[in-house]
PDB file of C-alpha atoms and ligand atoms in Angstrom:
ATOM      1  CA  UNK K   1      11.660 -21.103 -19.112  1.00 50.00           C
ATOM      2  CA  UNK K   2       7.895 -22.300 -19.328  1.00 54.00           C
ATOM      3  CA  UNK K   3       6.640 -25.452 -17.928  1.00 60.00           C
ATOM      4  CA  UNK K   4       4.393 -27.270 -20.249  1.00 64.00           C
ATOM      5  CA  UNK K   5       0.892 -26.753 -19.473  1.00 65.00           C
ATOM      6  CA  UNK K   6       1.588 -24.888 -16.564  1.00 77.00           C
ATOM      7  CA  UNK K   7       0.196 -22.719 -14.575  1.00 95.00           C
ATOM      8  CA  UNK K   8      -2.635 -25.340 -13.508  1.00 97.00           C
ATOM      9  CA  UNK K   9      -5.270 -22.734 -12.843  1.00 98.00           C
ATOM     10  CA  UNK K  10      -7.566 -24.577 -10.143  1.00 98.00           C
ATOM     11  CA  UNK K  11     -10.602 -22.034  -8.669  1.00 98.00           C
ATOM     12  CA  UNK K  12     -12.291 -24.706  -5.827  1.00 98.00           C
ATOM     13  CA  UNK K  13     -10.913 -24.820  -2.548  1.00 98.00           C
ATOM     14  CA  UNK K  14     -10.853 -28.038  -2.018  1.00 97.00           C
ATOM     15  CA  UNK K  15      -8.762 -28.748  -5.467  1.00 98.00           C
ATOM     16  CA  UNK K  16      -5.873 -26.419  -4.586  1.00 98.00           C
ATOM     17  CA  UNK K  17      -5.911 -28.194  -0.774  1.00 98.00           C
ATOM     18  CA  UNK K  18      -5.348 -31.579  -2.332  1.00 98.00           C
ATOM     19  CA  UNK K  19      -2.976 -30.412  -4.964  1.00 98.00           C
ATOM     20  CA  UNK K  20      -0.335 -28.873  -2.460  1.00 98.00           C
ATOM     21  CA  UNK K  21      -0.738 -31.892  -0.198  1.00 98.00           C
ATOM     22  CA  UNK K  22       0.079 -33.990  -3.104  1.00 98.00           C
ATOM     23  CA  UNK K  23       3.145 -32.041  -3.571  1.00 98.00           C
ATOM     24  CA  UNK K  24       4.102 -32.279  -0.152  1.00 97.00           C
ATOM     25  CA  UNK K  25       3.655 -35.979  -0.420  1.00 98.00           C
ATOM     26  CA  UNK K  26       6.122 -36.271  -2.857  1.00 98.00           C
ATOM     27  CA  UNK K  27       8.767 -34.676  -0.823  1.00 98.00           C
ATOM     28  CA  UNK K  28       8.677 -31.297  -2.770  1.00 98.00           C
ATOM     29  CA  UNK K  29       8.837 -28.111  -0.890  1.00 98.00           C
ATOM     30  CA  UNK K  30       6.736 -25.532  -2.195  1.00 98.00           C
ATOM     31  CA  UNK K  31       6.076 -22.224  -1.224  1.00 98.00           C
ATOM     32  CA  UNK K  32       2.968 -19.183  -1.982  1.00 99.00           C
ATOM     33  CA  UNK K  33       2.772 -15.899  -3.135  1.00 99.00           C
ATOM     34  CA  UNK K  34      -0.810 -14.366  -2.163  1.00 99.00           C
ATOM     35  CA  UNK K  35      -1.545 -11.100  -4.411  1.00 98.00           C
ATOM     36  CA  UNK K  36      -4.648  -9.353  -5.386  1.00 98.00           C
ATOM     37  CA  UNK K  37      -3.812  -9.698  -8.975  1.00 98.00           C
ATOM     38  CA  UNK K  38      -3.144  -6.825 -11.084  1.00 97.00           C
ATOM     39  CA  UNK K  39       0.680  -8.095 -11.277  1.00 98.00           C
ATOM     40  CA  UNK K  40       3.452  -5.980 -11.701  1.00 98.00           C
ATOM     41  CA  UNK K  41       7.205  -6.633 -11.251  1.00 98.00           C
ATOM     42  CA  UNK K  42       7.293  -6.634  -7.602  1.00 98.00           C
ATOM     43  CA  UNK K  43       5.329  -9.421  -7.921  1.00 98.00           C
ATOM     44  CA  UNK K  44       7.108 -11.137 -10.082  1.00 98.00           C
ATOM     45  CA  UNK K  45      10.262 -10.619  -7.494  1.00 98.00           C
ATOM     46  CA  UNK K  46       7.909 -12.603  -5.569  1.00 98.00           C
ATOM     47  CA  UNK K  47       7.714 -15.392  -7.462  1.00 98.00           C
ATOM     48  CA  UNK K  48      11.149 -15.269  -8.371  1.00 98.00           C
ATOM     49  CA  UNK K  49      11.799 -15.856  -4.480  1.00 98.00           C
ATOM     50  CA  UNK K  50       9.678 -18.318  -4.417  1.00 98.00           C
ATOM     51  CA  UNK K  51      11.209 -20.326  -7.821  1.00 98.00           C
ATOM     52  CA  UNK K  52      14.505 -19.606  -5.943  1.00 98.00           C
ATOM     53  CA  UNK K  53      13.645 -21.087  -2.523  1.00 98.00           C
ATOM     54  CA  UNK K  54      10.834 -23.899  -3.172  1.00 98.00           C
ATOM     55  CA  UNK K  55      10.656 -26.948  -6.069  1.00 98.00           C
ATOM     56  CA  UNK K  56       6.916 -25.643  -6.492  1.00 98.00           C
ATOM     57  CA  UNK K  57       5.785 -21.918  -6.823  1.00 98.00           C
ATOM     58  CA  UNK K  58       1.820 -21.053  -6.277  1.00 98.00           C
ATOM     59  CA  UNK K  59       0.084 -17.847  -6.495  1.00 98.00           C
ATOM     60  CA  UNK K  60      -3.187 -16.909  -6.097  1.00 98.00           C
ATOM     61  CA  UNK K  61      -5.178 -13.911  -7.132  1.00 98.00           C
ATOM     62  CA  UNK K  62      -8.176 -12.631  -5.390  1.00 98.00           C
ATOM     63  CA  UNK K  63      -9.749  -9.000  -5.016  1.00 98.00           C
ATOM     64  CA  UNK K  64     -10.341  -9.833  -1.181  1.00 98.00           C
ATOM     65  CA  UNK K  65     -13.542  -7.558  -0.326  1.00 98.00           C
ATOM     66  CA  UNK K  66     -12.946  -7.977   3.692  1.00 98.00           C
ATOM     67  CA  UNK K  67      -9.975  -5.702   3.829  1.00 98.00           C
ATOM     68  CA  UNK K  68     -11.972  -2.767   1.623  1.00 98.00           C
ATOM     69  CA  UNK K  69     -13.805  -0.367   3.280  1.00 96.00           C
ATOM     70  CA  UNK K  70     -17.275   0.371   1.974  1.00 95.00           C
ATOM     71  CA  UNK K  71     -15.927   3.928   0.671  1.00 94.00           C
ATOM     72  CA  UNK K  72     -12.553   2.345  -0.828  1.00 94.00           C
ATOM     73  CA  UNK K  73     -11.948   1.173  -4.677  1.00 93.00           C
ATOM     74  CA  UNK K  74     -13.093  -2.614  -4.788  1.00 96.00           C
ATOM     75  CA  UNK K  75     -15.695  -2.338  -7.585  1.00 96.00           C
ATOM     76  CA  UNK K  76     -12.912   0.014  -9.326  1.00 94.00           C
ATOM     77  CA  UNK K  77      -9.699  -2.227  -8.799  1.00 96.00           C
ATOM     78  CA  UNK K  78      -7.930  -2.963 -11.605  1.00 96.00           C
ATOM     79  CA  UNK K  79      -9.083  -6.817 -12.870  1.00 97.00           C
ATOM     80  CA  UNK K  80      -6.554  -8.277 -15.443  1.00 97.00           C
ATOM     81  CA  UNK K  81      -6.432 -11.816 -14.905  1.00 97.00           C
ATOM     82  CA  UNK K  82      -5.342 -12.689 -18.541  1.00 97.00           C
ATOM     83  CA  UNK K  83      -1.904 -10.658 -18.453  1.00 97.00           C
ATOM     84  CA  UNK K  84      -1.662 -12.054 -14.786  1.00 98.00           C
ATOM     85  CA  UNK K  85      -1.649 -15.570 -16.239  1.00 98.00           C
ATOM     86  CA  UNK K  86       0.277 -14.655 -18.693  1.00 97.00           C
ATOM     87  CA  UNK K  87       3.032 -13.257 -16.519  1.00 98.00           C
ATOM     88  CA  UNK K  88       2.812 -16.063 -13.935  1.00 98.00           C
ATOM     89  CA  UNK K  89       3.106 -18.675 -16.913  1.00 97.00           C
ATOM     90  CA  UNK K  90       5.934 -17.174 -18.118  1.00 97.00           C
ATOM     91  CA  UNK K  91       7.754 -16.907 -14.535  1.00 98.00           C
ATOM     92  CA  UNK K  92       7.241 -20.826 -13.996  1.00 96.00           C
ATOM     93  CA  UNK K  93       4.491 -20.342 -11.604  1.00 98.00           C
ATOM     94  CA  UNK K  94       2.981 -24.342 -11.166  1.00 98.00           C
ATOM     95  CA  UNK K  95      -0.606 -23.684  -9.968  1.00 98.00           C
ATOM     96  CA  UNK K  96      -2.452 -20.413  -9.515  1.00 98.00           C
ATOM     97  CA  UNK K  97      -5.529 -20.545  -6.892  1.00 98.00           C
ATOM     98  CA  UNK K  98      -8.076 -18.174  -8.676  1.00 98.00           C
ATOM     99  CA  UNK K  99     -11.055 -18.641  -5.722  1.00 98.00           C
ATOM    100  CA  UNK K 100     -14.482 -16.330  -6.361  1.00 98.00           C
ATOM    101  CA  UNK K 101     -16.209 -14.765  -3.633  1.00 98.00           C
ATOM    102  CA  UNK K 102     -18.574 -17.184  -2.739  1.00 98.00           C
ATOM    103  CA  UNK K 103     -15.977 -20.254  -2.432  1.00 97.00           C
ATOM    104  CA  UNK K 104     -14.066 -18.126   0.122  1.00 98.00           C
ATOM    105  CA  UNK K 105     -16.806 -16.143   2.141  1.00 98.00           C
ATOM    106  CA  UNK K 106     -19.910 -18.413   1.477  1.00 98.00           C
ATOM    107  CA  UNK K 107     -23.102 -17.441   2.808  1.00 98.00           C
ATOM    108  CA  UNK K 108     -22.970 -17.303   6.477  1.00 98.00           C
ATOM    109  CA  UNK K 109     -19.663 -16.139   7.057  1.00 98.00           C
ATOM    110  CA  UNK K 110     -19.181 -14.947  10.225  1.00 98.00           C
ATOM    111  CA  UNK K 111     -15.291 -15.745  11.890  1.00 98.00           C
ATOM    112  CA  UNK K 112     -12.725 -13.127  11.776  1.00 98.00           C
ATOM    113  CA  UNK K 113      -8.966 -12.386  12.591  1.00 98.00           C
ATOM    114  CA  UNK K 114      -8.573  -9.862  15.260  1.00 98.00           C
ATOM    115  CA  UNK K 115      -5.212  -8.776  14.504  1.00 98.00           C
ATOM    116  CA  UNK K 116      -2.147  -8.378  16.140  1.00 98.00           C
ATOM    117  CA  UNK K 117      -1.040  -5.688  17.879  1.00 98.00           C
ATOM    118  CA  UNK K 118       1.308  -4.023  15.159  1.00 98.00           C
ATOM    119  CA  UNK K 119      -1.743  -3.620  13.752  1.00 98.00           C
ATOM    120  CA  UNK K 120      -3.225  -0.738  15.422  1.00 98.00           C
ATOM    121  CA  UNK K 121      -1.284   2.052  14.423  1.00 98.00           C
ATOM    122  CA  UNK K 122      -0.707   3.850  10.894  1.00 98.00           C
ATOM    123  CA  UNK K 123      -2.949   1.860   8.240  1.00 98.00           C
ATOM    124  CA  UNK K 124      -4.957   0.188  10.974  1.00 98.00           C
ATOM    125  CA  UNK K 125      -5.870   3.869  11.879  1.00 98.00           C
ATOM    126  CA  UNK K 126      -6.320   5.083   8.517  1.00 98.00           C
ATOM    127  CA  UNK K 127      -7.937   2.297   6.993  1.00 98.00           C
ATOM    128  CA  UNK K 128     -10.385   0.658  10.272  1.00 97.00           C
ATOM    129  CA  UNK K 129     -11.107  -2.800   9.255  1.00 98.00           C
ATOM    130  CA  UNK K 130      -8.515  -3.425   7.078  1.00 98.00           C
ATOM    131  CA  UNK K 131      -5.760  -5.722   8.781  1.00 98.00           C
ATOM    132  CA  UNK K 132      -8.998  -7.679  10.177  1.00 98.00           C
ATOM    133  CA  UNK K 133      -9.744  -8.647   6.234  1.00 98.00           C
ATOM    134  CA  UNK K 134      -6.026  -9.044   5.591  1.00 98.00           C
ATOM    135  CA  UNK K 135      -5.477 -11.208   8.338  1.00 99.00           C
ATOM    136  CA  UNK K 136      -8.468 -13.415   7.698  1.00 98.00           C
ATOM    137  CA  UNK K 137      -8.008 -13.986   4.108  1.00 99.00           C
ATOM    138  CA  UNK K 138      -4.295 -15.118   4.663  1.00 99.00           C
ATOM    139  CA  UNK K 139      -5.137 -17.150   7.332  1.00 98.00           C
ATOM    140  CA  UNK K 140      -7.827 -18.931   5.094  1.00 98.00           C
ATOM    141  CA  UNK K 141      -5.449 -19.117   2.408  1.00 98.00           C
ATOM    142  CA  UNK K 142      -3.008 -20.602   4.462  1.00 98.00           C
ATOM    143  CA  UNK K 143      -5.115 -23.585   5.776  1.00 98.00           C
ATOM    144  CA  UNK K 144      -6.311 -23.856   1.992  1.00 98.00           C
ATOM    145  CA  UNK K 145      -2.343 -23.702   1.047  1.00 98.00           C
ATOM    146  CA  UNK K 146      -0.525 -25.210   3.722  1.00 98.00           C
ATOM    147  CA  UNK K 147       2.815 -24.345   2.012  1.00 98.00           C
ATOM    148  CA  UNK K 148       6.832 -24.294   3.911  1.00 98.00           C
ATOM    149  CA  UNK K 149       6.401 -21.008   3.083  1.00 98.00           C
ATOM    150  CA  UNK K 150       5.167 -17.207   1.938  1.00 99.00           C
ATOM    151  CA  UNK K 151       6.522 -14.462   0.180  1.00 99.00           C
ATOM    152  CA  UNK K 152       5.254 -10.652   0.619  1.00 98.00           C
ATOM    153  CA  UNK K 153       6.369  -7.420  -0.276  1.00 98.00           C
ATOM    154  CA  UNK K 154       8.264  -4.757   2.065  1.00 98.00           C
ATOM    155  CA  UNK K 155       6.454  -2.384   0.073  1.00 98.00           C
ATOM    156  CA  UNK K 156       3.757  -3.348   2.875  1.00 98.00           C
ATOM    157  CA  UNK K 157       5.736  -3.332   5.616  1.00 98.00           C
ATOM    158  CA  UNK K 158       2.967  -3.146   8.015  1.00 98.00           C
ATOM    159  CA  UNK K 159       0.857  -5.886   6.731  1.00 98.00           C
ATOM    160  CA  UNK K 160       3.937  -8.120   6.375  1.00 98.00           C
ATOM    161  CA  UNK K 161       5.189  -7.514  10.171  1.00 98.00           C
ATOM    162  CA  UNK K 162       1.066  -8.462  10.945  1.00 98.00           C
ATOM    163  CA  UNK K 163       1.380 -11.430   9.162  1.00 98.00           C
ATOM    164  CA  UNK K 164       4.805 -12.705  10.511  1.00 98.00           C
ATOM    165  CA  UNK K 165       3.237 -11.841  14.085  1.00 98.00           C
ATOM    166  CA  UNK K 166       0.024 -13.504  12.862  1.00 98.00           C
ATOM    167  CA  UNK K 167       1.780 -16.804  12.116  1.00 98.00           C
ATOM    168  CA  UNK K 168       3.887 -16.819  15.132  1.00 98.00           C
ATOM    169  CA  UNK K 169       0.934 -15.835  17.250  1.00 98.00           C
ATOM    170  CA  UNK K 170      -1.350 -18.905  16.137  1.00 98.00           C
ATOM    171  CA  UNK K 171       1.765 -21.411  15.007  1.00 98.00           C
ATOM    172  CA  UNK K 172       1.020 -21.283  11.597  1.00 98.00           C
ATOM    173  CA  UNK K 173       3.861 -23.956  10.221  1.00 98.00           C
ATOM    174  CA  UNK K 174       4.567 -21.435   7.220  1.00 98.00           C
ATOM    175  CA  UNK K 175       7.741 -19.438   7.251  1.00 98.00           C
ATOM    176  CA  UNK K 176       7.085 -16.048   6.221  1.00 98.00           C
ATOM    177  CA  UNK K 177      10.135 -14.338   3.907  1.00 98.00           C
ATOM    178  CA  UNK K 178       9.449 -10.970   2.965  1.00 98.00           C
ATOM    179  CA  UNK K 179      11.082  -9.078   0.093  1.00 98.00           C
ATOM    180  CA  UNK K 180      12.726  -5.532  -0.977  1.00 98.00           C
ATOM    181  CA  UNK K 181      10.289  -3.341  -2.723  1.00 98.00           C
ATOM    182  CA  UNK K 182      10.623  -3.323  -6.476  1.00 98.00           C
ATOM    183  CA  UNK K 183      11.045   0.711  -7.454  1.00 98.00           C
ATOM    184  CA  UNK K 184      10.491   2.075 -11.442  1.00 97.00           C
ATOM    185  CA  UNK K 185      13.622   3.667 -12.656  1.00 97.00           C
ATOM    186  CA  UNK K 186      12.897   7.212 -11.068  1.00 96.00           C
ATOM    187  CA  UNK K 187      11.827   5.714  -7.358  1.00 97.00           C
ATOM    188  CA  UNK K 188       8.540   5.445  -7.432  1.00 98.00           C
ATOM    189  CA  UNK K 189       7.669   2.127  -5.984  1.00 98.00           C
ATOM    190  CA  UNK K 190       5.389  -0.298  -8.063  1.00 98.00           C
ATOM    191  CA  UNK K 191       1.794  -1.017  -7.014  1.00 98.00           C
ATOM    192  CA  UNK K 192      -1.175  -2.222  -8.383  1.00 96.00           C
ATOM    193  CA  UNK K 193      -2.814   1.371  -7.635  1.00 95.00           C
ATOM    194  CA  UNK K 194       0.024   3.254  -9.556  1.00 97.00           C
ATOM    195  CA  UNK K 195      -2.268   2.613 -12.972  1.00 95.00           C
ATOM    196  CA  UNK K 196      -4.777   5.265 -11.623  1.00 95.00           C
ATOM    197  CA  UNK K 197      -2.098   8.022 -11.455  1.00 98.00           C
ATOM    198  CA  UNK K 198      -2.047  11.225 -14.252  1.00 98.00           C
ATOM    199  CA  UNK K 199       1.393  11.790 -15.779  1.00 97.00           C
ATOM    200  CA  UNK K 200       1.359  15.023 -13.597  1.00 98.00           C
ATOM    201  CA  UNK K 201       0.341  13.076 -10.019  1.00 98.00           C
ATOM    202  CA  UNK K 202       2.918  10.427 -11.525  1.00 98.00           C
ATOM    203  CA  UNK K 203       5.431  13.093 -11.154  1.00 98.00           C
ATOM    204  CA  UNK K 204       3.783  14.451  -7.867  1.00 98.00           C
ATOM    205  CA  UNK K 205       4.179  10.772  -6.599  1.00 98.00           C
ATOM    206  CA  UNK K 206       7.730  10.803  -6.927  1.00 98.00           C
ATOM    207  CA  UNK K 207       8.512  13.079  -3.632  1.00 98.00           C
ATOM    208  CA  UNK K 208       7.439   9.833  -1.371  1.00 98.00           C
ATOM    209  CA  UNK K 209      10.536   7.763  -2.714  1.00 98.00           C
ATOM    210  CA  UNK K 210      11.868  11.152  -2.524  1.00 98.00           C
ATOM    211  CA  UNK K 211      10.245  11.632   1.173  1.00 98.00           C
ATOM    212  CA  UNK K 212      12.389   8.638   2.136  1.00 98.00           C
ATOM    213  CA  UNK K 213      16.015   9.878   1.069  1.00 98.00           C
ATOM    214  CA  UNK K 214      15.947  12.912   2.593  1.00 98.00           C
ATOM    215  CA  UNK K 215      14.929  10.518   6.088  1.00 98.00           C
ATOM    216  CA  UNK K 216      17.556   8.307   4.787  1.00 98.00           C
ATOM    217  CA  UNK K 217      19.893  11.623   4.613  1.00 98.00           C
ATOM    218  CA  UNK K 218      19.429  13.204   7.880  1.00 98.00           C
ATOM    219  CA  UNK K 219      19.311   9.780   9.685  1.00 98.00           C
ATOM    220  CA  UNK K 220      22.895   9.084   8.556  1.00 97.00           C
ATOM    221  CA  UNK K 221      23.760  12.585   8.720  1.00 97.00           C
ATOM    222  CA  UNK K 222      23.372  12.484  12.734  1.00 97.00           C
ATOM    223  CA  UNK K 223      19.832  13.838  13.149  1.00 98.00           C
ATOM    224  CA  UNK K 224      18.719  11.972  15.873  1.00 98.00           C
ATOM    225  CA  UNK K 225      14.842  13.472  16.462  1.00 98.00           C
ATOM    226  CA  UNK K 226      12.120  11.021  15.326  1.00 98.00           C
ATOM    227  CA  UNK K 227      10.219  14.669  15.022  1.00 98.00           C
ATOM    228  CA  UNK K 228      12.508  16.444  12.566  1.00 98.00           C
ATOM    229  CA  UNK K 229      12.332  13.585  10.168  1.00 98.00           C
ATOM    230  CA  UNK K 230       8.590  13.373  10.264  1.00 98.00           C
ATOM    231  CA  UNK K 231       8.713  16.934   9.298  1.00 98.00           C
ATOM    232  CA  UNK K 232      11.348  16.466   6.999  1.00 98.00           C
ATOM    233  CA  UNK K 233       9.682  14.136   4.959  1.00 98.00           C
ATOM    234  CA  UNK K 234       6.367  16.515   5.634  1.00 98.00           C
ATOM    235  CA  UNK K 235       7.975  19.012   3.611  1.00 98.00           C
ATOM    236  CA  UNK K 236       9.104  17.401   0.829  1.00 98.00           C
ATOM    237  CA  UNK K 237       5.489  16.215   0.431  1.00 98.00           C
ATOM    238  CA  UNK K 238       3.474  19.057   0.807  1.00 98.00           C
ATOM    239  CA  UNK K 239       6.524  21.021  -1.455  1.00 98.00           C
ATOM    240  CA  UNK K 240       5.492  18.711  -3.974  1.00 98.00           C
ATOM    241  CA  UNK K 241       1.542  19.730  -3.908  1.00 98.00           C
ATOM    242  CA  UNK K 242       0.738  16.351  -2.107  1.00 98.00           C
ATOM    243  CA  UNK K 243      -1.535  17.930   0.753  1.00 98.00           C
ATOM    244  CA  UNK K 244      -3.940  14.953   1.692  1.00 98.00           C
ATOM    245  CA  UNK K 245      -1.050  12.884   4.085  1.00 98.00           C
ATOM    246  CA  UNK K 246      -2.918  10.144   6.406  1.00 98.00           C
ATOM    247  CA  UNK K 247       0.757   9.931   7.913  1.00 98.00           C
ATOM    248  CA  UNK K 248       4.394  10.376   8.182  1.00 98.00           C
ATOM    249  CA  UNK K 249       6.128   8.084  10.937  1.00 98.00           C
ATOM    250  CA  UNK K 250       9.219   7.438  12.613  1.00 98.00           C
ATOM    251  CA  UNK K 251       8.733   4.005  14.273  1.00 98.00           C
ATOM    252  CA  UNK K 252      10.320   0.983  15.790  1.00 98.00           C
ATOM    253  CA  UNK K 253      10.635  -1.487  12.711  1.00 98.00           C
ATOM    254  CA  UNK K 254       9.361  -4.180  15.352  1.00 98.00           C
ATOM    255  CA  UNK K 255       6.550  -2.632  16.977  1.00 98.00           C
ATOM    256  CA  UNK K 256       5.893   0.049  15.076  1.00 98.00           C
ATOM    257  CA  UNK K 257       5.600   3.050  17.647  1.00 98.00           C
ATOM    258  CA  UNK K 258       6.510   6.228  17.205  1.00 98.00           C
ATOM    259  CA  UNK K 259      10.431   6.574  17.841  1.00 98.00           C
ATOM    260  CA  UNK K 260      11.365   9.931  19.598  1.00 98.00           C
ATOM    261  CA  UNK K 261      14.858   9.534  19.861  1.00 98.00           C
ATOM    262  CA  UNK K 262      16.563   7.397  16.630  1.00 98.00           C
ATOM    263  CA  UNK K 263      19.738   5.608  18.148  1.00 97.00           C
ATOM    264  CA  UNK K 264      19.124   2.357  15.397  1.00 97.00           C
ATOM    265  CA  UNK K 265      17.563   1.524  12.707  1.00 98.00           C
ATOM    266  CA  UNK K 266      13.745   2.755  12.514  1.00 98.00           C
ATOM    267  CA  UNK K 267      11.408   2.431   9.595  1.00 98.00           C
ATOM    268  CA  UNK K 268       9.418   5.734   7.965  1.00 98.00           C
ATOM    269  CA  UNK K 269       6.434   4.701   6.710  1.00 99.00           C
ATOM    270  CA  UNK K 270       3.945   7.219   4.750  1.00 99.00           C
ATOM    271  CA  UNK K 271       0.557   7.445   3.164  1.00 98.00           C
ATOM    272  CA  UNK K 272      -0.637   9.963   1.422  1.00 98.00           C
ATOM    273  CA  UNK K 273      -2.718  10.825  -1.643  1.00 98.00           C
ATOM    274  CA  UNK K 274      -1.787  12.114  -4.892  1.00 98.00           C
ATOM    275  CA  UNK K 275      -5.244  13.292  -6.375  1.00 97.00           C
ATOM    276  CA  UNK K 276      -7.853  10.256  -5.170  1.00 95.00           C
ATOM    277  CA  UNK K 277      -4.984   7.577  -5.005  1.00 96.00           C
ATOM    278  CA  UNK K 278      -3.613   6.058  -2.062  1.00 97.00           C
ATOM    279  CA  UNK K 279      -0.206   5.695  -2.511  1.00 98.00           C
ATOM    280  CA  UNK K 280       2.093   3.834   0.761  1.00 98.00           C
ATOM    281  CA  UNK K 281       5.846   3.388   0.756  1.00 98.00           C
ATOM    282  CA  UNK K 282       8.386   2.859   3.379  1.00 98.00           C
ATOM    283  CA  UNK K 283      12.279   2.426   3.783  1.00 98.00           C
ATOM    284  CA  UNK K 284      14.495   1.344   7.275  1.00 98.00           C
ATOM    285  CA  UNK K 285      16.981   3.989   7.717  1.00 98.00           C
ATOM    286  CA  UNK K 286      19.305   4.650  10.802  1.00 96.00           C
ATOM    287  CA  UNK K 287      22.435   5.857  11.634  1.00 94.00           C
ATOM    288  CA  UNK K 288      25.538   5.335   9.511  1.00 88.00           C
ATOM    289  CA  UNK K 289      27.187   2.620  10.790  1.00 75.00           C
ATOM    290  CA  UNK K 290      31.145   3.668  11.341  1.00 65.00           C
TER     291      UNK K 290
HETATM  292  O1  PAF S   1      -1.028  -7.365  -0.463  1.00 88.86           O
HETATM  293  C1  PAF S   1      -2.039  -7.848  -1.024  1.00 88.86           C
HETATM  294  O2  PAF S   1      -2.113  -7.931  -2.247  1.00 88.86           O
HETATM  295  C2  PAF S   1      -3.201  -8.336  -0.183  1.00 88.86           C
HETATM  296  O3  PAF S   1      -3.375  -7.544   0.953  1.00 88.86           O
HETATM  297  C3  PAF S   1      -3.098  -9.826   0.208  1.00 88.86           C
HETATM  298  C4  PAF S   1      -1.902 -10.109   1.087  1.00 88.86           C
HETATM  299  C5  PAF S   1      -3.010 -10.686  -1.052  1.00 88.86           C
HETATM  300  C6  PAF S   1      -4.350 -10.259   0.981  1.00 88.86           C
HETATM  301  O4  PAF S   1      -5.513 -10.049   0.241  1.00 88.86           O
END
């Protein structure tokens, strides 16, 4: 159902600030789902979380230049903030926090998050700088949007564990809940980025959902070497044409290193690009429980 007149679309920081402290005020709970925009339906699980958990849902949409690297796609990422509205209106979102660049990094600028330690590995090697910008934004948009709580994706399961450890780290009063990753009918899971992919690399793209079963498979099927999955998965990548793989990992779902011997559950997490996209996706796997 649609609230009249909602979303309120406010675009100063100090508006959205006061507006969730009036909330508060009035005793409801309310809780945040920070996206770059570009909405899809994992996204929208998001928000449904949040409608489900919290008497007030806010989202906010900004193309955060901080976490892109000066060779990655921020003048190219997709903009659409009048379906996004559209799509937030219609999923009861209350207020939407629609900051531009200036009101967040005004001129002199200069304080950053050094992130945690989960951080270092996998997409902090691949993509140097990135979990700095990540963590700095959130943290800004937390003080702007000091909410009960968050919602992110598992699809990132990296920058989700950073946050969490973020927020316990520097008792941030936010609880973070993350949520499954919404998957299109065949497997491949939804991101902003799919949009660049050719039918053909949209096919391609399907071996990293189907990377993860076959890790799922032998990981419940007794294999109990951290290495054979990583090639596992390997193969069904590079058998699918996708050559250009930043990584494949086996790794503690906590601390995310490399896990030689699987005797629980362990996350695979993979990169990899299918023509000049960067695609991620992950799934927790482990032995069948008997
Ligand atoms: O996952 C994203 O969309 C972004 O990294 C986030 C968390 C909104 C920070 O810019």
């Amino acid at each position: 159902m649609m609230k009249e007149g909602r979303p309120r679309v406010l675009t100063r920081p100090q508006e959205i600030q006061a507006a969730v402290k009036a909330y508060r005020a009035d005793g409801l709970t309310t809780g945040v789902v920070p996206t770059m925009g570009a909405l899809h339906e994992g996204h929208i699980s998001l928000v449904k979380a949040a409608n489900a958990a919290c008497d007030i849902t806010i989202a906010t949409i900004f193309v955060n230049p901080a976490q892109f690297a000066p060779t990655e796609d921020l003048a190219t990422y997709p903009r659409t903030l009048t379906t996004d509205l559209e799509m937030l209106a219609s999923n009861d979102v209350d207020l939407v926090f629609v900051p531009a660049n200036a009101e967040m990094y005004p001129d002199g600028f200069s304080t950053y998050v050094e992130p945690p330690a989960v951080a270092k590995r996998w997409e902090g090697e691949s993509r140097p700088g990135f979990f700095r910008g990540v963590a700095t934004v959130v943290l800004k948009l937390f003080h702007l949007i000091p909410t009960d709580m968050a919602f992110f994706g598992q699809k990132d399961f990296q920058q989700a564990l950073v946050i969490r450890r973020m927020v316990e780290d520097l008792n941030v009063p936010i609880e973070i809940r993350t949520q499954p990753t919404v998957r299109e009918a065949d497997g491949l899971a939804m991101s902003s980025r799919n949009r660049y992919l050719s039918q053909p690399e949209r096919e391609q793209s399907l071996a990293l959902s189907r990377g993860l079963a076959m890790a799922r498979s032998m990981a419940e099927g007794g294999e109990r070497s951290g290495k054979a999955m990583v090639d596992g998965v390997r193969r069904v990548l590079t058998e699918a044409g996708i050559h250009a793989i930043d990584y494949v990992a086996v790794a503690d779902p906590e601390t995310l290193e490399p896990v030689a011997e699987v005797t629980g559950p362990v996350v695979v997490l993979i990169a990899a690009r299918v023509g000049t996209t960067r695609l991620i996706d992950n799934a927790v796997v482990g032995p069948a429980v008997s």
